[in-house]
Structure formats: C-alpha cells, structure tokens
XYZ file of C-alpha atoms in Angstrom:
464
model
C -32.002 -20.255 11.281
C -34.978 -17.893 11.788
C -35.543 -14.956 9.594
C -36.887 -11.903 11.361
C -40.569 -10.706 10.171
C -39.150 -7.794 7.879
C -36.700 -10.019 6.247
C -39.526 -12.778 5.491
C -41.685 -10.072 3.948
C -38.726 -8.782 1.827
C -37.791 -12.256 0.473
C -41.456 -12.907 -0.119
C -41.718 -9.637 -2.120
C -38.721 -10.696 -4.303
C -39.913 -14.042 -5.011
C -43.412 -12.862 -5.771
C -41.912 -10.185 -8.127
C -39.855 -12.800 -9.957
C -42.649 -15.137 -10.404
C -44.733 -12.273 -11.966
C -42.041 -11.763 -14.495
C -41.895 -15.525 -15.372
C -45.901 -15.797 -15.667
C -46.585 -12.334 -17.009
C -49.275 -12.200 -14.476
C -49.637 -8.633 -12.944
C -49.450 -8.711 -9.101
C -49.990 -5.650 -6.773
C -47.112 -4.365 -4.556
C -47.111 -1.232 -2.496
C -44.790 1.531 -3.437
C -42.301 0.609 -0.519
C -42.092 -2.908 -1.623
C -41.172 -1.684 -5.185
C -38.432 0.581 -3.692
C -36.679 -2.144 -1.754
C -37.112 -4.444 -4.983
C -35.329 -1.859 -7.060
C -32.670 -1.097 -4.601
C -31.949 -4.784 -4.202
C -31.399 -5.194 -8.013
C -29.217 -2.274 -8.113
C -27.081 -3.545 -5.187
C -26.876 -6.816 -7.089
C -25.663 -4.979 -10.271
C -28.839 -6.141 -12.112
C -29.846 -2.902 -13.732
C -32.133 -4.370 -16.164
C -34.284 -6.046 -13.481
C -34.210 -2.751 -11.619
C -35.599 -0.972 -14.619
C -38.404 -3.505 -15.079
C -39.405 -3.249 -11.438
C -39.337 0.732 -11.589
C -41.469 0.500 -14.717
C -44.217 -1.787 -12.862
C -43.933 0.259 -9.890
C -44.677 3.604 -11.557
C -47.571 2.040 -13.472
C -49.053 0.995 -10.232
C -48.079 4.100 -8.173
C -47.755 6.982 -10.730
C -47.740 9.564 -8.031
C -45.234 7.713 -5.579
C -42.475 10.263 -4.769
C -40.355 7.449 -3.326
C -40.276 5.572 -6.578
C -39.625 8.904 -8.601
C -36.622 9.405 -6.309
C -35.348 5.999 -7.078
C -35.901 6.671 -10.796
C -33.757 9.951 -10.276
C -31.033 7.829 -8.597
C -31.033 5.551 -11.569
C -30.905 8.332 -14.036
C -28.077 9.900 -12.199
C -26.048 6.514 -12.078
C -26.555 6.448 -15.828
C -25.245 10.050 -16.355
C -28.769 11.351 -17.452
C -28.285 14.410 -15.348
C -30.473 16.703 -17.290
C -33.582 14.498 -17.100
C -32.869 13.753 -13.539
C -32.628 17.356 -12.714
C -35.976 18.125 -14.526
C -37.772 15.446 -12.570
C -36.354 16.734 -9.200
C -37.461 20.190 -9.969
C -41.053 18.844 -10.498
C -40.832 16.811 -7.210
C -39.480 19.865 -5.257
C -42.632 21.780 -6.488
C -44.872 19.162 -4.864
C -42.572 18.364 -1.813
C -40.246 21.293 -1.051
C -39.107 19.796 2.426
C -38.250 16.335 1.241
C -34.505 15.900 2.368
C -34.040 13.149 -0.491
C -34.646 15.868 -3.120
C -31.694 17.929 -1.787
C -29.519 15.000 -1.610
C -30.058 13.901 -5.156
C -29.715 17.468 -6.422
C -26.408 17.613 -4.477
C -25.458 14.241 -6.041
C -26.119 15.888 -9.452
C -23.740 18.864 -8.516
C -21.158 16.580 -7.295
C -21.097 14.668 -10.610
C -20.580 18.016 -12.242
C -17.663 18.754 -10.062
C -19.396 21.678 -8.384
C -18.744 20.408 -4.866
C -19.446 23.729 -3.234
C -22.974 23.775 -4.551
C -23.347 20.094 -3.457
C -22.350 21.145 0.115
C -24.731 24.100 -0.010
C -27.661 21.763 -0.965
C -26.818 19.229 1.652
C -26.579 21.836 4.398
C -30.291 22.515 3.307
C -31.164 18.900 3.595
C -30.084 19.102 7.240
C -32.989 21.314 7.967
C -35.569 18.713 6.869
C -33.761 15.414 7.871
C -34.064 12.997 10.851
C -30.814 11.177 9.519
C -28.350 13.842 10.307
C -25.522 11.279 10.269
C -25.867 10.294 6.659
C -26.190 14.047 5.548
C -22.857 14.744 7.473
C -21.260 11.814 5.854
C -22.278 13.064 2.358
C -20.946 16.552 3.237
C -17.597 15.024 4.586
C -17.298 13.174 1.142
C -17.784 16.436 -0.776
C -14.951 18.098 1.202
C -12.703 15.088 0.374
C -13.312 15.815 -3.317
C -12.273 19.382 -2.677
C -9.153 18.154 -0.862
C -10.329 20.168 2.253
C -9.439 17.513 4.695
C -9.981 19.588 7.799
C -13.614 20.243 7.043
C -13.999 16.675 5.864
C -12.734 15.318 9.120
C -15.194 17.921 10.964
C -18.161 16.474 9.221
C -17.095 12.846 9.640
C -16.796 13.505 13.321
C -20.323 15.079 13.455
C -21.596 12.039 11.668
C -20.048 9.760 14.338
C -21.777 12.128 16.957
C -25.029 11.291 15.386
C -24.350 7.688 14.798
C -21.469 6.220 16.832
C -21.741 2.829 14.999
C -20.999 4.283 11.545
C -17.846 2.289 10.460
C -17.244 3.949 7.371
C -17.118 7.234 9.156
C -14.463 5.970 11.518
C -12.273 4.985 8.579
C -12.889 8.272 7.010
C -11.987 10.326 10.105
C -8.571 8.362 10.538
C -7.819 8.689 6.956
C -8.251 12.607 7.215
C -6.177 12.599 10.301
C -3.374 10.553 8.608
C -3.555 12.749 5.453
C -3.043 15.736 7.563
C -0.079 14.069 9.183
C -1.836 14.394 12.782
C -1.470 10.848 13.810
C -1.182 11.621 17.470
C -4.378 13.749 17.462
C -6.032 10.861 15.716
C -5.096 8.621 18.666
C -6.514 11.310 21.101
C -9.656 11.364 19.184
C -9.960 7.413 19.034
C -9.380 7.443 22.842
C -12.293 9.550 23.310
C -14.457 7.621 20.829
C -13.536 4.283 22.449
C -14.486 5.768 25.930
C -17.994 6.077 24.435
C -17.905 2.968 22.391
C -15.620 0.500 23.859
C -16.653 -2.565 21.930
C -15.692 -0.971 18.416
C -13.120 -3.400 17.023
C -12.661 -0.878 14.068
C -11.683 1.840 16.441
C -9.176 -0.347 18.374
C -7.747 -1.612 14.889
C -7.354 1.868 13.586
C -5.779 2.864 16.895
C -3.249 0.123 16.548
C -2.462 1.081 13.081
C -1.746 4.618 14.106
C 0.699 3.381 16.945
C 2.266 1.225 14.454
C 2.993 4.322 12.251
C 4.349 5.962 15.011
C 6.694 3.061 15.654
C 5.052 2.478 19.182
C 4.845 -1.119 18.511
C 3.914 -1.952 22.284
C 0.883 0.008 22.251
C 0.024 -1.147 18.636
C 0.055 -4.835 19.946
C -2.308 -3.874 22.803
C -4.775 -1.999 20.575
C -4.818 -4.822 17.887
C -5.298 -7.473 20.845
C -8.377 -5.573 21.922
C -9.716 -5.663 18.398
C -9.275 -9.373 18.345
C -10.789 -9.864 21.858
C -14.060 -8.064 20.570
C -14.002 -9.817 17.133
C -11.974 -13.233 17.406
C -12.294 -13.611 13.748
C -10.810 -10.212 12.740
C -8.129 -11.400 10.176
C -6.768 -7.913 9.570
C -6.216 -7.367 13.361
C -4.431 -10.484 13.721
C -2.214 -9.785 10.798
C -1.257 -6.179 12.060
C -0.724 -7.542 15.390
C 1.787 -10.219 13.935
C 3.695 -7.423 12.196
C 3.979 -5.333 15.362
C 5.149 -8.406 17.351
C 7.814 -8.953 14.674
C 8.937 -5.630 14.988
C 9.331 -6.155 18.694
C 11.313 -9.335 18.015
C 8.685 -11.450 19.783
C 8.828 -13.920 16.996
C 7.037 -16.990 18.596
C 4.010 -14.744 19.309
C 4.143 -13.139 15.644
C 3.962 -16.537 14.288
C 1.005 -17.427 16.408
C -0.760 -14.227 15.167
C 0.056 -14.945 11.409
C -1.039 -18.681 11.837
C -4.229 -17.439 13.224
C -5.070 -15.508 9.989
C -4.385 -18.670 7.909
C -6.891 -20.584 10.243
C -9.541 -17.936 9.761
C -9.170 -17.390 6.057
C -7.440 -18.699 3.033
C -3.699 -18.666 3.415
C -2.244 -15.408 2.153
C 1.415 -15.423 0.583
C 2.188 -12.361 2.914
C 1.208 -14.458 6.123
C 3.151 -17.435 4.916
C 6.413 -15.178 3.981
C 6.140 -13.451 7.449
C 5.961 -16.888 9.330
C 9.043 -18.033 7.137
C 10.912 -14.879 8.130
C 10.070 -15.220 11.871
C 11.138 -19.026 11.866
C 14.496 -17.913 10.247
C 15.041 -15.284 12.911
C 14.445 -18.116 15.448
C 17.036 -20.178 13.812
C 14.304 -22.794 12.738
C 15.821 -22.990 9.066
C 13.938 -26.172 8.028
C 10.736 -24.726 9.105
C 11.590 -21.229 7.502
C 12.162 -22.984 4.191
C 8.946 -24.904 4.380
C 7.129 -21.677 4.738
C 9.042 -19.799 2.032
C 8.176 -22.684 -0.328
C 4.505 -22.455 0.852
C 4.606 -18.569 -0.069
C 5.735 -19.111 -3.738
C 3.240 -22.198 -4.093
C 0.380 -20.019 -2.795
C 1.482 -17.165 -5.209
C 4.014 -17.969 -7.805
C 4.109 -14.353 -9.114
C 5.060 -12.967 -5.659
C 8.571 -11.953 -6.327
C 9.246 -11.286 -2.678
C 8.582 -14.982 -2.035
C 11.431 -15.964 -4.533
C 13.687 -13.395 -2.928
C 13.141 -14.733 0.649
C 14.261 -18.182 -0.603
C 17.238 -16.434 -2.538
C 18.452 -14.459 0.590
C 17.973 -17.830 2.664
C 20.387 -19.679 0.445
C 22.786 -16.617 0.309
C 22.981 -16.850 4.092
C 23.605 -20.613 3.812
C 26.322 -19.759 1.240
C 24.622 -22.253 -1.240
C 24.986 -19.872 -4.186
C 23.921 -22.325 -7.087
C 20.494 -22.569 -5.285
C 20.436 -18.773 -4.507
C 20.889 -18.089 -8.261
C 18.211 -20.362 -9.281
C 15.663 -18.404 -7.181
C 17.093 -14.961 -8.031
C 16.422 -15.801 -11.597
C 12.804 -16.783 -10.584
C 12.413 -13.317 -9.034
C 13.942 -11.629 -12.042
C 11.470 -13.451 -14.298
C 8.661 -11.854 -12.577
C 10.273 -8.417 -12.050
C 13.411 -7.444 -14.219
C 13.047 -3.746 -13.394
C 13.988 -4.179 -9.696
C 17.409 -2.981 -8.769
C 17.771 -4.932 -5.605
C 17.082 -8.118 -7.385
C 19.862 -7.432 -9.948
C 22.312 -6.429 -7.099
C 21.589 -10.000 -5.525
C 22.060 -11.639 -9.038
C 25.224 -9.826 -9.258
C 26.507 -10.547 -5.759
C 25.667 -14.285 -6.039
C 27.536 -14.501 -9.390
C 30.624 -12.701 -7.892
C 30.639 -15.255 -5.102
C 30.632 -18.019 -7.629
C 33.421 -16.136 -9.632
C 31.036 -15.744 -12.593
C 32.496 -12.039 -13.272
C 30.871 -11.387 -16.536
C 27.444 -12.040 -15.259
C 28.217 -10.216 -12.103
C 29.334 -7.242 -14.049
C 26.089 -7.371 -16.019
C 24.080 -7.529 -12.724
C 25.775 -4.430 -11.068
C 25.366 -2.631 -14.272
C 21.694 -3.463 -14.396
C 21.382 -2.346 -10.761
C 22.826 1.136 -11.359
C 20.819 1.642 -14.646
C 17.657 1.000 -12.470
C 18.630 3.576 -9.834
C 20.983 1.773 -7.375
C 23.479 4.549 -6.545
C 24.713 3.059 -3.267
C 28.492 3.386 -3.066
C 29.062 -0.339 -2.540
C 27.227 -1.222 -5.854
C 29.444 1.272 -7.818
C 32.598 -0.223 -6.189
C 31.705 -3.843 -6.702
C 30.960 -2.944 -10.374
C 34.233 -1.185 -10.805
C 36.314 -3.841 -9.278
C 34.903 -6.525 -11.396
C 35.437 -4.202 -14.547
C 39.110 -3.809 -13.234
C 39.353 -7.746 -12.850
C 37.977 -8.098 -16.466
C 40.665 -5.644 -17.538
C 38.053 -3.257 -18.880
C 40.135 -0.380 -17.379
C 38.567 2.525 -19.571
C 35.013 1.465 -18.736
C 35.992 1.235 -15.023
C 37.342 4.903 -15.019
C 34.196 6.175 -16.812
C 32.028 4.329 -14.234
C 34.069 5.727 -11.292
C 33.783 9.439 -12.798
C 29.955 8.711 -12.860
C 30.185 7.532 -9.076
C 32.045 10.782 -8.220
C 28.955 12.850 -9.282
C 27.143 11.117 -6.227
C 30.047 10.903 -3.941
C 32.569 13.813 -4.922
C 34.756 13.461 -1.875
C 35.015 9.654 -1.465
C 38.569 8.112 -1.027
C 37.686 4.761 -2.203
C 36.858 6.256 -5.525
C 39.968 8.401 -5.822
C 42.417 5.576 -4.906
C 40.665 3.525 -7.412
C 41.019 6.294 -10.128
C 44.542 6.815 -9.339
C 45.421 3.123 -9.853
C 43.459 2.710 -13.181
C 45.039 5.888 -14.562
C 48.487 4.794 -13.611
C 47.728 1.213 -15.353
C 46.510 3.177 -18.521
C 49.734 5.166 -18.203
C 47.948 8.353 -17.530
C 50.336 9.404 -14.931
C 49.257 13.122 -14.462
C 45.605 12.094 -13.872
C 46.782 9.089 -11.746
C 48.861 11.575 -9.632
C 45.955 13.945 -9.430
C 43.798 11.228 -8.043
C 46.236 9.779 -5.671
C 46.674 13.303 -4.368
C 43.003 13.474 -3.554
C 42.928 10.077 -1.896
C 45.731 10.977 0.235
C 44.145 14.363 1.105
C 40.781 12.642 2.033
C 41.961 9.494 4.004
C 45.795 9.153 4.184
C 45.639 6.195 6.547
C 43.836 4.042 4.044
C 46.379 4.436 1.175
C 46.989 0.618 1.499
C 43.772 0.262 -0.391
C 45.935 0.945 -3.427
C 48.331 -1.704 -2.568
C 45.450 -4.146 -1.965
C 43.739 -3.313 -5.459
C 46.637 -2.355 -7.453
C 49.930 -4.087 -6.311
C 52.066 -3.240 -9.442
C 50.892 0.459 -9.261
C 51.790 0.519 -5.504
C 55.338 -0.929 -6.242
C 55.945 1.955 -8.684
C 58.834 4.131 -7.431
C 57.272 7.511 -8.296
C 53.984 6.276 -6.414
C 55.932 5.455 -3.271
C 58.008 8.680 -3.519
C 54.622 10.710 -3.801
C 53.044 8.923 -0.984
C 56.268 9.462 1.250
C 56.506 13.097 0.245
C 52.704 13.657 1.145
C 53.323 12.047 4.564
C 55.799 14.878 5.671
C-alpha cells in the first residue's frame, strides 16, 4: 500500500515528535505540523500529549495564530471559557477577519446556551470564510439546539449545496424532515439530491428508510438495493432491505439479505432472529429453530430471542419447552406484560391454573388491559373458586370496557353463585340488553346458574 505524499509527511512528523519526547532532544517543527500533531492527539483522546505538543509549539512559534486557536479549542473543551474568550479577543485585535475566531467565539456562546448569539457570530464568519459548508453546518447545529428544525433544515441544505459530499449534513437534513413529520417532502428533496449526486449510497439508504416509514416497501427495497449496488459492503442497507422484503412476504430474498449482513460483519442477534422468523414463515421449522438458538447463543440477554423460541414451541403445542424458554425471557425482563401473558397462557394450556392466574395478574398489573387478558384471568379465578376476587377483577375490567356483554354475563353468573341475586339479575339484564343472542355464554360458564328457574324465567321474559 502506497501512502500519498502528505500522509507520509504527517506520519513522519508524528514519529519525529514522539522520538523527541523520548530523547528530550528539542527538534524543530513548523507551526502547521504542530497543529496537525495536536489535533491528532485530541482525536485520539490523548489530551496530555496534545498539551505537550501545544507547549512546544508555542515555545517555537509564540506568534502563531493557528496554534493559539488550537489552544482556544482545548480551553473550550476543558470548559475554561473565560480564558478562551480573553485569548480570542487578543487574536481578534490582530486578525479581525479570521473566520476561526468567530467560529470559536460562537462555540463559547453555544456552550453557555446562548445559541442566538452563536448564530449571529457564525453569520459574521460567513463574510470571511471560503469554507461555507462548514459554517452552514455549524449554524444548522445551533438551530437544532434551539429546536428550530425548519431553520436547521434550511442551513443543512445550504451546507449540501456548498459541499454535496457532506454525509453528516444528509443525515441531519433527513432528521429535520422526519422530526417535522415531512417524510414525503424529504423523499422529494432526496430525489433532487440524487439527481445531482447519483452515487451517494447514504442518500439512497435514507430514501429507503423514509419509504419504509411510509409503509411503501416496494420503493424501500429499490432504494436499499441501489445503496448496496454503490457500496456492496453497506451492512445497514442490506439489513433494512431484509426488513422491507420481510414485510412484502418475500421471505427467501429477505433471508439472503440478512445472511449478507452476517457475511460482511460479525453476526448480530437481530439478523439471526429475522432469519429464524423468515424460515418459520416458509415452514422450515428445523432451520428456524437453529437460527433462534443461534440468536440466544449470540446474545443470551436478548429476551426477544428467548420469546421467539417460546412462540415457536407454543405453535408446536410443546408447552413444557415453551414454559422453559418463557422463564428464560422473564429472567431477563420480568417487567414485560406480554411475557407474563405468554407465561400464563402456557400454564393454562398445561392446566397449571395457579401459575396461570399469577401470570395473568402480573400482565394486568404491568398494563395489559386487553379484554381477553381480563377474561382469561377471571375464568381461572372462577375455576379456582375465588369468586369474590373474580367479581372485583371484572368490575375493574368494566372501567375499561363499560358496555361489554362478556363481562356482564360473567358478573351475573358469579353474583348468583355468591347468592347476590339482585346484583346477578342487574348484570344479567345488562348482558341480555347488550347481546341477547350470546346468552348461552352463561350456560357454558355457569351451568348451575343457567339451570336456575328464576334465571330461565328472566331470560324468557326478556325475550318477549
């Protein structure tokens, strides 16, 4: 591999500086070399070495504005804003048209949460700069801090007009459009952008994401495909393409796309899980289970992996195995209502009613207020002969479903069992009013109550 001339010089400067530190021999560097060395160490997070380089640099070039501006940058990074500001004012007196002075002043105001003043200073910097793209990008960021997404978007677009290859600006433009709920406008913008820069894999990828968000999966697949043609190692685009293909029920192609992500990079539990799901949809049960197991092997703390295996065994009606994996998921996240509902459903299928009751209770406590969850729970309480608890639970459910015949018929049956005949009649009347046709629900759940003469008389009377 051949390094270009600049890179060779740069590496030479670095090794020369590091050997100087080891030997304590003072070597000469020009001020720009020092700037590059300092910025290199800052990028590497080696602040102490950056400070040493700055010290040597200022000793050799005490009047270098570039080095002093790097010093300002370091002072701002360390939150020494007053010292940085004082130094900038001194530099401004010498070089009032240096754009970097305005940029660093804006940086100080930004740190102090005075973003309006920062924008004002950046607009001044525009008068003296040749790098308009960078300034527009910084102005866009300030407007983001102010939650002014429209003006942020305008400035990121200006940045791209100056530098069509600025990838962070593409992401920021799309972020603004999405935040403003302007997905279709974002797609129109990206179409224009792609006309000017057709080989931008980032733009195609973002376009695909927007189509996906609008549920236009066909166009999403096309956009992701273009992104992968331009960059055949773009893992994110292959992953998103797989998701869109899965939505279109093109499961074989989705698998190919997910497999590609594994070939290009370390396997992710998400890709393995999706391959498992696609195989299960195709009826490849053995293959599906292999991938579900790979998922939990790759990431044992991914509860979704354990749940995928749980659901697989529920569909196979292999409840003991399903319960084993549901417990694994609950060990990772015991605050997940849908996991508790699965736990309850499996126990119910295995006639383990006390565990099932506990599971449905936990699901409701954690916010599962679906009607079937309430009814499963109540029917188990009824089976366990906890009639008062069943009534209290139904009254809670009635707050969420005030006109629900399934609740009223159950309240009627339970109240008659508890010899609360007046309440039983009231709820039976409600049930018959809401859905007369389904009064057989009472016979199905409460055969002894159904057989009571007064209940039959009441139903007959209501019929006429």
